[in-house]
Short mmCIF file of C-alpha atoms and ligand atoms in Angstrom, two decimals:
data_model
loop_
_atom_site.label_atom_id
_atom_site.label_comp_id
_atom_site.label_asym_id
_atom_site.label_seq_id
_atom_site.Cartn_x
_atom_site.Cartn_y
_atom_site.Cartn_z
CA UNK A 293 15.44 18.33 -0.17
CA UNK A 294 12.47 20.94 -0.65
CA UNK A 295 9.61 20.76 0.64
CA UNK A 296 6.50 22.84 -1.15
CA UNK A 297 2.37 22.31 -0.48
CA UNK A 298 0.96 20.27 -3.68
CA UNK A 299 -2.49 20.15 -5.61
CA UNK A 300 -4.07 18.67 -8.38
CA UNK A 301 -6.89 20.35 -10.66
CA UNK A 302 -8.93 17.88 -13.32
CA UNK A 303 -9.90 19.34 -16.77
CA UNK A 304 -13.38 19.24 -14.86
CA UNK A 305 -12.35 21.96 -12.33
CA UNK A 306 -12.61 19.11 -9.64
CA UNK A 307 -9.34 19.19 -7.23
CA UNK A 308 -7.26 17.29 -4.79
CA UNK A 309 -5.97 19.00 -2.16
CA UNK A 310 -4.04 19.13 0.96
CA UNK A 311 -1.01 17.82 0.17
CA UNK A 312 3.10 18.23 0.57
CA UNK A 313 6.06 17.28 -1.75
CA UNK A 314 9.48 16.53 -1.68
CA UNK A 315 11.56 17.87 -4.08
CA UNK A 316 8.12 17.37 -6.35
CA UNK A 317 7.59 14.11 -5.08
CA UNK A 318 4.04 14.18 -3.75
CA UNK A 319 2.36 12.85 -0.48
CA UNK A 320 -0.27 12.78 2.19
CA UNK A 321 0.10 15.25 5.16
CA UNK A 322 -1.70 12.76 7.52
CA UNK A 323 -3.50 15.33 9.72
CA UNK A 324 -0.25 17.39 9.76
CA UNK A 325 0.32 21.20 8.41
CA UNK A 326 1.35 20.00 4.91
CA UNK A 327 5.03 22.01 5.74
CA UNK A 328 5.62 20.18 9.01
CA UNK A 329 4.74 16.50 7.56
CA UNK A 330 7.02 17.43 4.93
CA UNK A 331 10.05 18.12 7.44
CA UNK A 332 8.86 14.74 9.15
CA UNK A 333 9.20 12.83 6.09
CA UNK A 334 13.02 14.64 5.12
CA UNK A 335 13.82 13.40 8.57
CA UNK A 336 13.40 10.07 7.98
CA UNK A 337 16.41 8.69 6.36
CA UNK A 338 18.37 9.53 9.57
CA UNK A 339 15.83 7.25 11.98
CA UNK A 340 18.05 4.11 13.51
CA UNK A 341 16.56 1.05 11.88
CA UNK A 342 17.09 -2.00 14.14
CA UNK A 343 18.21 -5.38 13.05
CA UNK A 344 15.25 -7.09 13.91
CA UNK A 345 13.21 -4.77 11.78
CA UNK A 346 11.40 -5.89 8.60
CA UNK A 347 9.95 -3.58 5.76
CA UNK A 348 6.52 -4.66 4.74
CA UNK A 349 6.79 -2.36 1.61
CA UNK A 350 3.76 -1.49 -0.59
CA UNK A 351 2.83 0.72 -2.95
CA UNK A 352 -1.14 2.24 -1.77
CA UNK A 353 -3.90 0.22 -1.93
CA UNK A 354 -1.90 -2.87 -2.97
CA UNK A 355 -3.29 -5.04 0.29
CA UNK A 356 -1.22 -3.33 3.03
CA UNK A 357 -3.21 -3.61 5.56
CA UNK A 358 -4.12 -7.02 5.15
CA UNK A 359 -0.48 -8.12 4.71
CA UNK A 360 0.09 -6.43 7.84
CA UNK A 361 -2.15 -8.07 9.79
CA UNK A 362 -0.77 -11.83 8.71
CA UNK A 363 2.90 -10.70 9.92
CA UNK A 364 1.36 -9.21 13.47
CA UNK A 365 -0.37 -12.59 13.71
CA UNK A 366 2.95 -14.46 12.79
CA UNK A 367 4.67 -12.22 15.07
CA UNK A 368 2.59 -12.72 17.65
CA UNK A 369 2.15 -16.46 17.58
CA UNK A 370 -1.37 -16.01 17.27
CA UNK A 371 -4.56 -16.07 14.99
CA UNK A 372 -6.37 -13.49 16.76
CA UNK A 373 -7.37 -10.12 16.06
CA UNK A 374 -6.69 -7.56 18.08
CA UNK A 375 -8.34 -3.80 17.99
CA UNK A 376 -4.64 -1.87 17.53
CA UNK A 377 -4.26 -0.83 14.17
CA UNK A 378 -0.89 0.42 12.35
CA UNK A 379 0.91 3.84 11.61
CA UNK A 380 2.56 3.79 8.21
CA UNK A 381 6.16 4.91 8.58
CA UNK A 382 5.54 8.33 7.09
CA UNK A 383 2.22 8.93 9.06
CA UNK A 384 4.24 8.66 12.36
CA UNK A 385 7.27 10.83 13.85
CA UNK A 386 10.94 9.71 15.43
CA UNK A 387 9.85 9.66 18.82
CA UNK A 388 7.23 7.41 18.28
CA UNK A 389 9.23 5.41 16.44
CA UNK A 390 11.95 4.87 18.33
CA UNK A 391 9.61 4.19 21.24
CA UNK A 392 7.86 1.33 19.55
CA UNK A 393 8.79 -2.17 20.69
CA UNK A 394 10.54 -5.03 18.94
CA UNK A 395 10.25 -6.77 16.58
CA UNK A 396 8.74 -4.03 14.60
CA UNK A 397 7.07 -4.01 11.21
CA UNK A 398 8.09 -0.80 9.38
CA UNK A 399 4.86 -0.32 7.03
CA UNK A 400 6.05 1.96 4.04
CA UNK A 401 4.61 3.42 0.77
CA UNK A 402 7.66 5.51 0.43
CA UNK A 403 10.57 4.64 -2.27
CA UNK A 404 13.61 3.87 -1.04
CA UNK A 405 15.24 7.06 -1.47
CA UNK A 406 13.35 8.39 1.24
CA UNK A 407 13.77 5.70 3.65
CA UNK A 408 15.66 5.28 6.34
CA UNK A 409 19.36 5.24 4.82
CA UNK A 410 20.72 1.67 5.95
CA UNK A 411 16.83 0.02 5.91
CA UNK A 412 17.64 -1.04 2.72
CA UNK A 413 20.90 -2.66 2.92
CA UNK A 414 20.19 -4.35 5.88
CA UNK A 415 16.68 -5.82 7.01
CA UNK A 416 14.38 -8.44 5.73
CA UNK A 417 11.64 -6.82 3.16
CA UNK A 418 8.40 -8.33 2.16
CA UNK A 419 6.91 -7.01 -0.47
CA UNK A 420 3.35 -6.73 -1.92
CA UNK A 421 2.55 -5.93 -5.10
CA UNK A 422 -1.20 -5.85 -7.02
CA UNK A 423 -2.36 -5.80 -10.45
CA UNK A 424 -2.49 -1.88 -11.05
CA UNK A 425 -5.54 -1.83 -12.21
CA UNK A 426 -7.50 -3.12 -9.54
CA UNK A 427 -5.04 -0.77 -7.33
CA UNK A 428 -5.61 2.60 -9.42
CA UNK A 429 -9.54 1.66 -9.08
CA UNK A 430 -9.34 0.98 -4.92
CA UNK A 431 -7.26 4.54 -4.71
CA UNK A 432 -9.99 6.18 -6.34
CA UNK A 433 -12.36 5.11 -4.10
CA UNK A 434 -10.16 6.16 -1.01
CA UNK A 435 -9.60 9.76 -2.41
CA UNK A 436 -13.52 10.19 -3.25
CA UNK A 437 -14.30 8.65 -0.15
CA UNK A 438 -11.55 10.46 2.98
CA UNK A 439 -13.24 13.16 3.73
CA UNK A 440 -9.47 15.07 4.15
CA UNK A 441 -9.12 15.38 0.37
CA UNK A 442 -12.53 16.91 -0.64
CA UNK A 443 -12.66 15.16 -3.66
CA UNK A 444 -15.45 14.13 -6.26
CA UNK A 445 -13.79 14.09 -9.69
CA UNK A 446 -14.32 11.47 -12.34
CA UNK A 447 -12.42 7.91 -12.82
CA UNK A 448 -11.41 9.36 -16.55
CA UNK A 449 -9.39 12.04 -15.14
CA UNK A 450 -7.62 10.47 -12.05
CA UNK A 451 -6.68 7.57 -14.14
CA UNK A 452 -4.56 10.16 -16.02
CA UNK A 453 -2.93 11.39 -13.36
CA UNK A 454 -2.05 8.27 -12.28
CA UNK A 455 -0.56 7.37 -15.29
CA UNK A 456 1.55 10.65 -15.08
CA UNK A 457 2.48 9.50 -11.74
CA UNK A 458 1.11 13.23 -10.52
CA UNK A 459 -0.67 11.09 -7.68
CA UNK A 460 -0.16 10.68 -3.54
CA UNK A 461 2.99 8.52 -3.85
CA UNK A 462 4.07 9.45 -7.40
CA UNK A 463 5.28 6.51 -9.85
CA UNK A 464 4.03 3.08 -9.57
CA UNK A 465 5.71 2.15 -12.37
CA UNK A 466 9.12 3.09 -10.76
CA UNK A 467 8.39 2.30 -6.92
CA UNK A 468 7.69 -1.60 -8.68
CA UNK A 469 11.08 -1.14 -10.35
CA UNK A 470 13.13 -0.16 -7.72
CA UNK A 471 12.06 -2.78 -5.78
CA UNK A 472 11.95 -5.20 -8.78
CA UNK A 473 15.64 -4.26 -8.38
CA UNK A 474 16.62 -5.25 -5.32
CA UNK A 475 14.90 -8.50 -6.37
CA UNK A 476 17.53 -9.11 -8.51
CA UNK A 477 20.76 -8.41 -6.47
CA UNK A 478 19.02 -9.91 -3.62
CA UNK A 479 16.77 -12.43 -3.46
CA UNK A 480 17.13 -13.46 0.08
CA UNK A 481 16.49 -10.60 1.57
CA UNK A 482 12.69 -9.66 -0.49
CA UNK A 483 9.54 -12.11 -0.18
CA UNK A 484 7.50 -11.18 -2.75
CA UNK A 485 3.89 -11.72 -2.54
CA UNK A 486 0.93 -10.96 -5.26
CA UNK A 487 -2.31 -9.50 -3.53
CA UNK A 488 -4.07 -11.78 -6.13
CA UNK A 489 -1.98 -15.12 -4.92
CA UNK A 490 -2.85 -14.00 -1.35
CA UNK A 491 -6.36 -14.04 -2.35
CA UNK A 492 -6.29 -17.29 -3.92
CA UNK A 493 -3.82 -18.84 -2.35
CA UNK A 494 -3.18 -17.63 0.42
CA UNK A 495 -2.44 -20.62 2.95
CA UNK A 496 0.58 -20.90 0.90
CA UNK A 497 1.56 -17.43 0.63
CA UNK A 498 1.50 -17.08 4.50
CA UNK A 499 3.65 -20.39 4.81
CA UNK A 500 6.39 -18.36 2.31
CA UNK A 501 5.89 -15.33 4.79
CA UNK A 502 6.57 -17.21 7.82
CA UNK A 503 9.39 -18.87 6.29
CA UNK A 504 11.04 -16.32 5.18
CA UNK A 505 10.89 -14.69 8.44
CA UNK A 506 12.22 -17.83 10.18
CA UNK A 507 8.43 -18.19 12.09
CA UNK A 508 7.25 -21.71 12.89
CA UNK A 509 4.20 -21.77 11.39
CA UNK A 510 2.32 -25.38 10.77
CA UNK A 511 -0.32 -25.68 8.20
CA UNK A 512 -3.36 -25.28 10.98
CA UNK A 513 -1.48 -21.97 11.96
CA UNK A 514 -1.26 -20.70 8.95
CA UNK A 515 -4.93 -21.63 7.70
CA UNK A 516 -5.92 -19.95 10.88
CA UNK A 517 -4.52 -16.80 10.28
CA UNK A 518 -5.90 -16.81 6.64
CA UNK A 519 -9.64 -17.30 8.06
CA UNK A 520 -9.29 -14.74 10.57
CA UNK A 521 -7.88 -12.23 8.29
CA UNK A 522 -10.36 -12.66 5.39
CA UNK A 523 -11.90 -9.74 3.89
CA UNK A 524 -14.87 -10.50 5.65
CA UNK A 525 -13.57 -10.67 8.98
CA UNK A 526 -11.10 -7.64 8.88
CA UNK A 527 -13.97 -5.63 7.65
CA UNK A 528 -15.98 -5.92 10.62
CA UNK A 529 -13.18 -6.55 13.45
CA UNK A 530 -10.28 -4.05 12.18
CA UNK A 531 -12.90 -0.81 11.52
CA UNK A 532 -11.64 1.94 13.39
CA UNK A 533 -14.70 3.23 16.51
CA UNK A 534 -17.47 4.66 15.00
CA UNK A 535 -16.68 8.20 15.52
CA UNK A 536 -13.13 7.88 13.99
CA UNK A 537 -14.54 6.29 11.03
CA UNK A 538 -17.13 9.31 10.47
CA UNK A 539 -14.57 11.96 11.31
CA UNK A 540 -11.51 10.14 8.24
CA UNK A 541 -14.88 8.67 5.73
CA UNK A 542 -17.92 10.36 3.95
CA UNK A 543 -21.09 8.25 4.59
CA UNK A 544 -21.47 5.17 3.32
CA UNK A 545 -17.36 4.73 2.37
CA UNK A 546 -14.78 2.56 3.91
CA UNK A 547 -10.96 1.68 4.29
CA UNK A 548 -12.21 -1.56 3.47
CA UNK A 549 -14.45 -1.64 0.06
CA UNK A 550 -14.77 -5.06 -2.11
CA UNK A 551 -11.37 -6.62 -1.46
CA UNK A 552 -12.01 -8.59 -4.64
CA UNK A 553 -9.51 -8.99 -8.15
CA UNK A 554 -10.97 -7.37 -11.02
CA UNK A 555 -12.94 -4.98 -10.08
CA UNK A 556 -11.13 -2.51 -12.61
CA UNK A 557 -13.65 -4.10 -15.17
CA UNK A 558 -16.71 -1.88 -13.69
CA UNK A 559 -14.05 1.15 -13.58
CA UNK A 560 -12.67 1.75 -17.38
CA UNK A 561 -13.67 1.83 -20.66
CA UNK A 562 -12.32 -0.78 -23.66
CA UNK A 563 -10.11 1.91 -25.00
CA UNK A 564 -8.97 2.94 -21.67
CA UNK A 565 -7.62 -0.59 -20.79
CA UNK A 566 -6.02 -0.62 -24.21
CA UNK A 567 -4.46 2.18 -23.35
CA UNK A 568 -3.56 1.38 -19.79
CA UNK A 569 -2.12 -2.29 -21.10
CA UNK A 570 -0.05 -0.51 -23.73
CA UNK A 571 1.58 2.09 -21.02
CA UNK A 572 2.14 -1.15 -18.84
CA UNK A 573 4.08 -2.53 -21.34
CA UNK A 574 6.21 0.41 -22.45
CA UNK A 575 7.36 1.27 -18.67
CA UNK A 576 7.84 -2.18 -17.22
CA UNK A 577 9.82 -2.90 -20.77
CA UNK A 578 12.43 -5.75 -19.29
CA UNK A 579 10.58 -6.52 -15.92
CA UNK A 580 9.84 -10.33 -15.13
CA UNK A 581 6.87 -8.96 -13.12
CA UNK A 582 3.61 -10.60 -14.41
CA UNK A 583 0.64 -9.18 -13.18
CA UNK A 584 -3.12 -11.07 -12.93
CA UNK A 585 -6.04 -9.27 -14.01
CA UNK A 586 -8.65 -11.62 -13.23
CA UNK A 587 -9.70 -14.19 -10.60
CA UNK A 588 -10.07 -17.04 -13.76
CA UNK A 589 -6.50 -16.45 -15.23
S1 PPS B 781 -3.55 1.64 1.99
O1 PPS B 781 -4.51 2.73 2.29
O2 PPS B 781 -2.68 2.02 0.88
O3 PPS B 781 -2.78 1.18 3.13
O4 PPS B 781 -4.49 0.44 1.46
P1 PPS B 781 -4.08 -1.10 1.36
O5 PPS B 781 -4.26 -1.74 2.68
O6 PPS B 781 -2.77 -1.24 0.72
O7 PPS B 781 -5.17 -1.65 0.32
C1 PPS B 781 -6.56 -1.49 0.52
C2 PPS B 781 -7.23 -2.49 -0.39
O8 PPS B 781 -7.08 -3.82 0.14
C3 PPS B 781 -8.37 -4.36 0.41
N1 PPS B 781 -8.30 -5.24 1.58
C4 PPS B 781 -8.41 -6.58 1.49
N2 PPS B 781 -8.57 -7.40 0.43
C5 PPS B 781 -8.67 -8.72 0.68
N3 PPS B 781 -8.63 -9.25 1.92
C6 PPS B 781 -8.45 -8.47 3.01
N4 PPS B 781 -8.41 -8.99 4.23
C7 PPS B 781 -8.33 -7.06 2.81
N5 PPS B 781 -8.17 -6.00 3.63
C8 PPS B 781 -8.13 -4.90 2.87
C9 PPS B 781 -9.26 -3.14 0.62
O9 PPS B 781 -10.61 -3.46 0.52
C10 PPS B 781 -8.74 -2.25 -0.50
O10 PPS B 781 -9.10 -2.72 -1.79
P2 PPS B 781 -10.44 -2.31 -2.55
O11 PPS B 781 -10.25 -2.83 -3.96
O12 PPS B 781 -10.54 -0.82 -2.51
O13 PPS B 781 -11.56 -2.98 -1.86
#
């Protein structure tokens, strides 16, 4: 695998930088020299995945850290948030990883290629996907607003790129795929949840979560954990000290923005949704995947 620095320039002369990629697959450097991140992340496939391991899998900005916090509180046995936040999987490096405890929730953006070799044929996954839209929209805001990527382009332009999959974490349209995949060969080991259901619906999405990960989890437990890990809540509880928070986010931004389905409607145009819709349609040609735009539908 090679790994080479990576940047993006908009027709606008506004750029994203500070980046790494692997054999041309791009990625964050998280407050590594872009070069040693990148050897990190090649390393990665060789880590020793445990049994007791589970894969929350996400593609960015599709409710990670929300669906992270309802399996710590399932894992826990307890609807109670605590300061600690996570490391994603490619943030971190082997020694911390091997030192964590179990059971341990691997927390992954990356495609399966460049996980861990046997995390994929052996532990449990969960899965969380969100409309794109809405998820192309919140990673706008989190590249205009971390402070690390110097960025101030316009929506127009990093829409593009994401539909050219040229951004942090290439290809939605395959990572969805590939996991839509393993879906199909098997279903017992994938719970797949929508951000929108969890939104909506979420005492019963948490009830599929703890079953599938074999949790007793009553219906007071579960409503529990949905009320203390409401938008709200984790907005004010999980923020990272103040100083932290200034040092990652320009004034005024946050990790955690509107939390809401639909905001994509205050992002693009008519003729960019038309657009966006048709590409949807071409690329996830086949898929069973439905996606909800809206909080009415
Ligand atoms: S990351 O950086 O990729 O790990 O981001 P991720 O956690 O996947 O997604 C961030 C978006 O999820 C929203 N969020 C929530 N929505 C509803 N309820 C809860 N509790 C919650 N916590 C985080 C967060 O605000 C981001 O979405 P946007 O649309 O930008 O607000």
């Amino acid at each position: 695998m090679s790994v080479s620095g990576y940047a993006l320039s908009d027709p606008d002369g506004q750029s994203l930088q500070g980046m790494v990629a692997i054999d041309g697959f791009p990625l964050p450097t998280f407050r590594m020299e872009p070069m040693q991140r990148g050897e990190v992340i090649k390393s990665i496939r060789s880590w020793t995945i445990r049994d007791d391991d589970i894969l929350l899998a996400t593609a960015p900005k599709s409710g990670t850290h929300w669906a992270h916090e309802i399996l710590s509180m399932l894992h826990r046995g307890k609807a109670e948030t605590i300061s600690e936040r996570f490391t994603l999987l490619e943030a971190t490096t082997e020694q911390e990883f091997a030192s964590a405890p179990s059971p341990r929730v691997l927390t992954s953006h990356l495609p399966l290629r460049l996980l861990p070799d046997n995390a994929i044929s052996k532990i449990k996954i969960v899965l969380v996907l969100r409309n794109p839209k809405d998820l192309v929209v919140s990673k706008y805001h989190h590249m205009l607003g971390m402070r690390s990527y110097d960025y101030t382009g316009a929506f127009k332009h990093f829409l593009q790129w994401f539909l050219e999959d040229k951004l942090p974490y290439g290809s939605w349209f395959q990572y969805v795929r590939e996991m839509e995949a393993i879906m199909d060969t098997e279903p017992d080991r994938i719970c797949m949840v929508h951000y929108e259901d969890l939104k909506q619906n979420g005492i019963e999405q948490i009830k599929k979560i703890a079953q599938f990960l074999s949790v007793d989890a009553d219906d007071q437990f579960c409503q529990a954990i949905y009320d203390c890990c409401s938008f709200e809540n984790m907005a004010v509880k999980k923020l990272p000290p103040k100083d932290l928070q200034d040092k990652i986010w320009k004034p005024g931004c946050s990790f955690y923005r509107k939390g809401i389905i639909g905001d994509w409607k205050t992002h693009f145009t008519v003729a960019e949704s038309e657009m966006f819709d048709e590409i949807l349609a071409q690329r996830m040609t086949g898929s069973k995947l439905k996606f909800r735009f809206s909080d009415r539908s």
